[in-house]
PDB file of C-alpha atoms in Angstrom:
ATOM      1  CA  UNK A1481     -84.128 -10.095  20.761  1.00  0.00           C
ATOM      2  CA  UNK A1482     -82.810 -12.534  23.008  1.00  0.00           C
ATOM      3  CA  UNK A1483     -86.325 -14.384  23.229  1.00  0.00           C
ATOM      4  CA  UNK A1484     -86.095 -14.383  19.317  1.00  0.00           C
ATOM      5  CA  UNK A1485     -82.570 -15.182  19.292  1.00  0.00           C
ATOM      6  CA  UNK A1486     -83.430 -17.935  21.520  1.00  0.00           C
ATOM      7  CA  UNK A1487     -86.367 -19.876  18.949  1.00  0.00           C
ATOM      8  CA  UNK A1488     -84.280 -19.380  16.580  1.00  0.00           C
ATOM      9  CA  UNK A1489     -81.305 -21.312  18.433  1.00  0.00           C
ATOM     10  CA  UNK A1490     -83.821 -24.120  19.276  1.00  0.00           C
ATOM     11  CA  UNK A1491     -85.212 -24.063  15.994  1.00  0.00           C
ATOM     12  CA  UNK A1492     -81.288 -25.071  14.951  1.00  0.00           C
ATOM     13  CA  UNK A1493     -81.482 -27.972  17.353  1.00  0.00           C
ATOM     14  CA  UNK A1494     -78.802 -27.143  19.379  1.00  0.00           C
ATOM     15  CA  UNK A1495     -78.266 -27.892  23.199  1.00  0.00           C
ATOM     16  CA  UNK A1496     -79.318 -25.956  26.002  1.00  0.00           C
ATOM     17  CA  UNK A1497     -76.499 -24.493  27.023  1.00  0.00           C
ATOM     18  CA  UNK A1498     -76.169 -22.555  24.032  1.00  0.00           C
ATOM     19  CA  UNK A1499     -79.773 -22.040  23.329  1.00  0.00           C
ATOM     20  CA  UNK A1500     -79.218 -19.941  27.072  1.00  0.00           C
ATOM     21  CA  UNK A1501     -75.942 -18.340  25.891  1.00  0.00           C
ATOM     22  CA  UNK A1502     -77.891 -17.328  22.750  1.00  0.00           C
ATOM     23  CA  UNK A1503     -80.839 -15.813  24.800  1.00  0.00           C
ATOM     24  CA  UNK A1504     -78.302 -13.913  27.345  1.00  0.00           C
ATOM     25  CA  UNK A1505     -76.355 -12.195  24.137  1.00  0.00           C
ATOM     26  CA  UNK A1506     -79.560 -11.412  22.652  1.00  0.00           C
ATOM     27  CA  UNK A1507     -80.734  -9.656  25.700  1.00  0.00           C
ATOM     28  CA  UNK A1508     -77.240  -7.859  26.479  1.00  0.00           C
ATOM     29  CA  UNK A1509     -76.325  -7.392  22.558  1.00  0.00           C
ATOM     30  CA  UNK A1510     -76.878  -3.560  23.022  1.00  0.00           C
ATOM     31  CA  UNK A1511     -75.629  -2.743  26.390  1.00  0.00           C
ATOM     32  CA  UNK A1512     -72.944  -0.904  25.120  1.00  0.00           C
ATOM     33  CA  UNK A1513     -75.445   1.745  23.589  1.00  0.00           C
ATOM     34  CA  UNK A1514     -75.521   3.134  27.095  1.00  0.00           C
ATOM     35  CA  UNK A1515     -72.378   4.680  25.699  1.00  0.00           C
ATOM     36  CA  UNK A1516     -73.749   6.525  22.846  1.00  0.00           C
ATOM     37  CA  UNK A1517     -74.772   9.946  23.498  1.00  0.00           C
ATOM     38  CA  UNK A1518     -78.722  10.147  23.508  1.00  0.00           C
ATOM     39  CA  UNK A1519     -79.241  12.515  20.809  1.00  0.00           C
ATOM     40  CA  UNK A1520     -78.098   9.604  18.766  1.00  0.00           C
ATOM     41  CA  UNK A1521     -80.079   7.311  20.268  1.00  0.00           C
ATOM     42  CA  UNK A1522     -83.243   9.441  20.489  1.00  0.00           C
ATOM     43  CA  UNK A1523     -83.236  10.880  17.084  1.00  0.00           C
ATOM     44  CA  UNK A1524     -86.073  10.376  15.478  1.00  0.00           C
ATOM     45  CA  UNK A1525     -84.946  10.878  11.994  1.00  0.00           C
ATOM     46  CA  UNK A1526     -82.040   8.962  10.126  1.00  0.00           C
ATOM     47  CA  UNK A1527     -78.738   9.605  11.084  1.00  0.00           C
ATOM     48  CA  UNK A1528     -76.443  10.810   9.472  1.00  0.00           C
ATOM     49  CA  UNK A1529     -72.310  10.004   8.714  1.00  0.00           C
ATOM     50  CA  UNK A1530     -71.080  11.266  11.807  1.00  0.00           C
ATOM     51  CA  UNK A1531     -74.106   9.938  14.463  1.00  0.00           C
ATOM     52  CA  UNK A1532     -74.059   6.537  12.732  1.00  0.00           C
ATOM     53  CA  UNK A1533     -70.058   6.041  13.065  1.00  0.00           C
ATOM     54  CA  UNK A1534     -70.886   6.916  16.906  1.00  0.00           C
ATOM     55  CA  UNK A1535     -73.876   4.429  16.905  1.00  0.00           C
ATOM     56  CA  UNK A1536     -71.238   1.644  15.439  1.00  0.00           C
ATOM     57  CA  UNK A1537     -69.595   1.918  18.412  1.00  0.00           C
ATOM     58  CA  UNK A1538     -72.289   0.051  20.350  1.00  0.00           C
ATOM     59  CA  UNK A1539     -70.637  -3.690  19.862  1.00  0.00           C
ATOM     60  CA  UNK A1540     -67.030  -2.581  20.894  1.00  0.00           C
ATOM     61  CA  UNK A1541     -68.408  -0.657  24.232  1.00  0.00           C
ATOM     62  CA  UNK A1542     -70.771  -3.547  25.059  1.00  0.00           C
ATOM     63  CA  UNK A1543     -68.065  -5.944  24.947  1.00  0.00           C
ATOM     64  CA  UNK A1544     -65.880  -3.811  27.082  1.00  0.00           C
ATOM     65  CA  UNK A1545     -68.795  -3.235  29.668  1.00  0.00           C
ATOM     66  CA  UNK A1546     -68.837  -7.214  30.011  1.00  0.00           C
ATOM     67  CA  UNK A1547     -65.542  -8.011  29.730  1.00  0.00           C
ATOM     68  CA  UNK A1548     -64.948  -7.557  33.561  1.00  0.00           C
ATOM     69  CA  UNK A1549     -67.961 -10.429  34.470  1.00  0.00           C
ATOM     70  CA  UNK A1550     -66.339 -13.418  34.468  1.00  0.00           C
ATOM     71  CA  UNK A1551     -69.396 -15.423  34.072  1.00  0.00           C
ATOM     72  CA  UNK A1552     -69.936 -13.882  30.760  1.00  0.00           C
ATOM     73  CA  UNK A1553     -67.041 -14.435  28.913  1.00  0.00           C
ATOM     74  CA  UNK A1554     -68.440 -16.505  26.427  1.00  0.00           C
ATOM     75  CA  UNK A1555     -71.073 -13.592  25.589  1.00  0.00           C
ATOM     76  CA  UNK A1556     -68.453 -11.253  25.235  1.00  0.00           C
ATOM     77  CA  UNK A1557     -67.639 -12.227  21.299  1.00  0.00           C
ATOM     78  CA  UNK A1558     -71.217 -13.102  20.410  1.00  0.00           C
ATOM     79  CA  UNK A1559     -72.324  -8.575  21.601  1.00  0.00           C
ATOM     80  CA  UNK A1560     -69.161  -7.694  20.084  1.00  0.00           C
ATOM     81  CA  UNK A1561     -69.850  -9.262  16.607  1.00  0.00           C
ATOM     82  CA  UNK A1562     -73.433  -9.156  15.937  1.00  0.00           C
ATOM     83  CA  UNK A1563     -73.540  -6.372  13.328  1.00  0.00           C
ATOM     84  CA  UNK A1564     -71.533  -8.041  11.221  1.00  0.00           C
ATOM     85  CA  UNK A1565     -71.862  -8.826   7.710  1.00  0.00           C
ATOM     86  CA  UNK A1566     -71.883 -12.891   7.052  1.00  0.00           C
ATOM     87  CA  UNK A1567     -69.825 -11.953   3.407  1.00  0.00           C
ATOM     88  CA  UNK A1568     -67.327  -9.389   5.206  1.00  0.00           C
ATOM     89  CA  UNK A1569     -68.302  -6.220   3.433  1.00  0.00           C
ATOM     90  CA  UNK A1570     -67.123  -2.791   4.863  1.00  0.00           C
ATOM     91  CA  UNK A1571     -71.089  -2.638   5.897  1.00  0.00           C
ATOM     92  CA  UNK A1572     -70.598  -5.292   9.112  1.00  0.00           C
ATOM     93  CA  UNK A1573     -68.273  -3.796  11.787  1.00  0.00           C
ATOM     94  CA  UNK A1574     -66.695  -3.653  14.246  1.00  0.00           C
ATOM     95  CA  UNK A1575     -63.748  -6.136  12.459  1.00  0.00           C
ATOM     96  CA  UNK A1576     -65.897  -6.851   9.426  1.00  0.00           C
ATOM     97  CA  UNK A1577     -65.069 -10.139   9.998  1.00  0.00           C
ATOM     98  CA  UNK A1578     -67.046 -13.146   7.548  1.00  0.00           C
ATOM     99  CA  UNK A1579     -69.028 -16.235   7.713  1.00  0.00           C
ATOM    100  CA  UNK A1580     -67.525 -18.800  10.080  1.00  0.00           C
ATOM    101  CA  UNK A1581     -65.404 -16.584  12.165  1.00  0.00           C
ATOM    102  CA  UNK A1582     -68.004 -14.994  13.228  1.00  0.00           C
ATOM    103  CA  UNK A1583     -69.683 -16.487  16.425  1.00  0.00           C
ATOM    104  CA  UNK A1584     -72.674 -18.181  15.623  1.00  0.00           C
ATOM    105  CA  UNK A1585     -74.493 -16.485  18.004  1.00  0.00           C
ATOM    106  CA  UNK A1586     -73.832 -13.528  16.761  1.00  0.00           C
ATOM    107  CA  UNK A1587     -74.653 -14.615  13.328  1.00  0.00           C
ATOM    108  CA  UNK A1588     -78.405 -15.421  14.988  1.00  0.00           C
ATOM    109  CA  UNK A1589     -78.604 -12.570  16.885  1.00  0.00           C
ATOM    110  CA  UNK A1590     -78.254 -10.564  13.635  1.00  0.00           C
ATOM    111  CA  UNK A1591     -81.141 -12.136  12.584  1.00  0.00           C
ATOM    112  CA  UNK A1592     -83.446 -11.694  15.193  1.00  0.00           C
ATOM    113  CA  UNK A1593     -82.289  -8.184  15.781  1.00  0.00           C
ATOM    114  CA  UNK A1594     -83.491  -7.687  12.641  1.00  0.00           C
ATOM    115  CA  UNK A1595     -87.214  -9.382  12.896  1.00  0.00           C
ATOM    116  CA  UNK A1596     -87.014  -7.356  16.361  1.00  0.00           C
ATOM    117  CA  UNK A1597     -86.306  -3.938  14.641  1.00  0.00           C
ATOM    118  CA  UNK A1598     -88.410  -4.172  11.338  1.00  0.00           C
ATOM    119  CA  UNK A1599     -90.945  -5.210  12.986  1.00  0.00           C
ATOM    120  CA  UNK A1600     -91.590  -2.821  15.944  1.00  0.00           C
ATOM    121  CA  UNK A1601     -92.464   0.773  15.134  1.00  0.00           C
ATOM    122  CA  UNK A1602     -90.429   3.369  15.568  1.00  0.00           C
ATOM    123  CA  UNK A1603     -90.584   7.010  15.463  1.00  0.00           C
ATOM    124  CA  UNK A1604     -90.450   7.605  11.364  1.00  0.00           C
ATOM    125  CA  UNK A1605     -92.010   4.352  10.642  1.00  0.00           C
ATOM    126  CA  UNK A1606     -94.514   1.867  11.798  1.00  0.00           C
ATOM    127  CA  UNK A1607     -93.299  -1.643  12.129  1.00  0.00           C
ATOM    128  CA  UNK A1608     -93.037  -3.795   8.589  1.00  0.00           C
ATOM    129  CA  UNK A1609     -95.663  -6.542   8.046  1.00  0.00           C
ATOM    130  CA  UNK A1610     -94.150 -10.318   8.502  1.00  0.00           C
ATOM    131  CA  UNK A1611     -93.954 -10.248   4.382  1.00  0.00           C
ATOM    132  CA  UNK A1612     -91.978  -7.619   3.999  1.00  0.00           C
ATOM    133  CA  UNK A1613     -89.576  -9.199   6.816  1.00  0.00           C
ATOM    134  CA  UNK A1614     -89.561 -12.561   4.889  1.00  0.00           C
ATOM    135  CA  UNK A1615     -88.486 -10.635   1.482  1.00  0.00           C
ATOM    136  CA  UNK A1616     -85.783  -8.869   3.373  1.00  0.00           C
ATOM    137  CA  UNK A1617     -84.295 -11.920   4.530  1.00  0.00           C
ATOM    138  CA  UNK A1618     -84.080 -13.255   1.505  1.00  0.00           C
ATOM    139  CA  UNK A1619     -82.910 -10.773  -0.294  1.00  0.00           C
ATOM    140  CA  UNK A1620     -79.891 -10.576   2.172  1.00  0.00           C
ATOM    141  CA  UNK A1621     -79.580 -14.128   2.935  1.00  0.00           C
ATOM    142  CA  UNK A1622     -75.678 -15.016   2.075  1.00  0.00           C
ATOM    143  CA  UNK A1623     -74.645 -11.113   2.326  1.00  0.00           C
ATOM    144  CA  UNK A1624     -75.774  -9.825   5.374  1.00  0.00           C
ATOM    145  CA  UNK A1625     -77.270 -12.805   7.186  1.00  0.00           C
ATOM    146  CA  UNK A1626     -75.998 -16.458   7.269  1.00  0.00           C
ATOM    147  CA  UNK A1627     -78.146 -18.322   4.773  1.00  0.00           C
ATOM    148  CA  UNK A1628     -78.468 -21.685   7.456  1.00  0.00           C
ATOM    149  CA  UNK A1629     -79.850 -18.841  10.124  1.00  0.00           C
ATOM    150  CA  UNK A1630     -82.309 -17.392   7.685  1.00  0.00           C
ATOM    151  CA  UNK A1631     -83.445 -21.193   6.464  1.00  0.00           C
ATOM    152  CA  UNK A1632     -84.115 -21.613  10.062  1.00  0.00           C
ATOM    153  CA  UNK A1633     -85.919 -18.295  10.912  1.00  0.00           C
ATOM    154  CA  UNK A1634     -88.281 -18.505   7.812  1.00  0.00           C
ATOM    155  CA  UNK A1635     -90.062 -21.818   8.398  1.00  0.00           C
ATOM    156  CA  UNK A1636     -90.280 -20.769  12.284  1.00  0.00           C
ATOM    157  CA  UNK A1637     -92.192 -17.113  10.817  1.00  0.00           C
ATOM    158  CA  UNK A1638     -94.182 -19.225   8.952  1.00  0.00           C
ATOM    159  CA  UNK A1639     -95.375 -21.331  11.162  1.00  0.00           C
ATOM    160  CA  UNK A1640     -95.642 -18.932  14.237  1.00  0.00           C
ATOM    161  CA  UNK A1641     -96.689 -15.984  12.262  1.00  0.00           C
ATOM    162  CA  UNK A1642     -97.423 -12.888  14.399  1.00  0.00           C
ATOM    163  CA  UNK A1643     -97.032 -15.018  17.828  1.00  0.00           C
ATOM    164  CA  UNK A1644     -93.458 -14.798  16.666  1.00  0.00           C
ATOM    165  CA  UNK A1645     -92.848 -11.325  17.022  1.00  0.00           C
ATOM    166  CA  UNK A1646     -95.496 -10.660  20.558  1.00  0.00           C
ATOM    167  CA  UNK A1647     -93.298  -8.473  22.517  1.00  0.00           C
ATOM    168  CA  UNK A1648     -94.197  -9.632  25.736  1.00  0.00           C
ATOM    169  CA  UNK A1649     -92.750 -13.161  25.380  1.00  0.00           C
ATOM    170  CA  UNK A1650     -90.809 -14.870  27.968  1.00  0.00           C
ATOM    171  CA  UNK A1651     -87.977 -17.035  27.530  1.00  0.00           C
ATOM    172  CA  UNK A1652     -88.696 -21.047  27.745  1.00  0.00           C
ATOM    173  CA  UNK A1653     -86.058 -24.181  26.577  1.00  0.00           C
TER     174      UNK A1653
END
């Protein structure tokens, strides 16, 4: 994710500095699933009510476990805030806060945690072809994602195609 989060960043133009905060908060956005029990975490089917209000814990307890590193206070807001929804529904959390107040790295974190997730497999489903990735972030382009972050993922998917999502890429500015 943070690799991801990172092209995506640079894809944005933006400066260094926060193309390497983006790429830090991509790779610590789920540190705080260390404090979700593992029979959440390991399930191999869909959760259910209970185990997914445990699992939406994850941003809060990351942010605490950072909180303490002084060198990562800017990270801080961008793991709290990255499951939330860019139009404020009751589906983002933890504040369900909405477009511009929340971080912009957390906004493309959200996105490549998303390429990241669809596209790997997982235990009930192989990973989702690159077309069915594009569809899905259109369809939720404006709800769930910010639509500039999604106008800047797509043409980088196009162009990089599968290279994009190679899991065993390294970071680079």
């Amino acid at each position: 994710v943070g690799v991801y989060a990172s092209k995506l960043a640079r894809e944005m133009n933006f400066p260094k500095e926060f193309i390497e905060r983006v790429y830090i908060a991509g790779l610590l956005h789920d540190v705080g699933k260390i404090g979700v029990p593992d029979r959440i975490i390991t399930k191999p089917d869909k959760l259910n009510d209970e185990e997914y209000a445990e699992i939406k814990k994850h941003p809060e307890i990351g942010a605490k476990i950072l909180e303490p590193v002084e060198f990562l206070a800017d990270v801080v807001p961008c793991v709290r805030h990255h499951h939330e929804w860019y139009d404020g529904s009751e589906r983002g959390y933890p504040e369900r806060l909405r477009g511009d107040r929340i971080p912009l790295p957390s906004r493309i974190i959200l996105v490549a945690d998303t390429v990241e997730a669809m596209t790997s497999d997982r235990p009930y489903r192989h990973g989702l072809p690159l077309d069915v990735v594009v569809s899905e972030l259109h369809k939720f382009s404006g709800s769930q994602f910010d639509p500039t972050c999604v106008d800047a993922c797509l043409p980088l998917l196009e162009r990089e195609a599968e290279d994009f999502i190679q899991k065993d890429q390294k970071f680079d500015i």
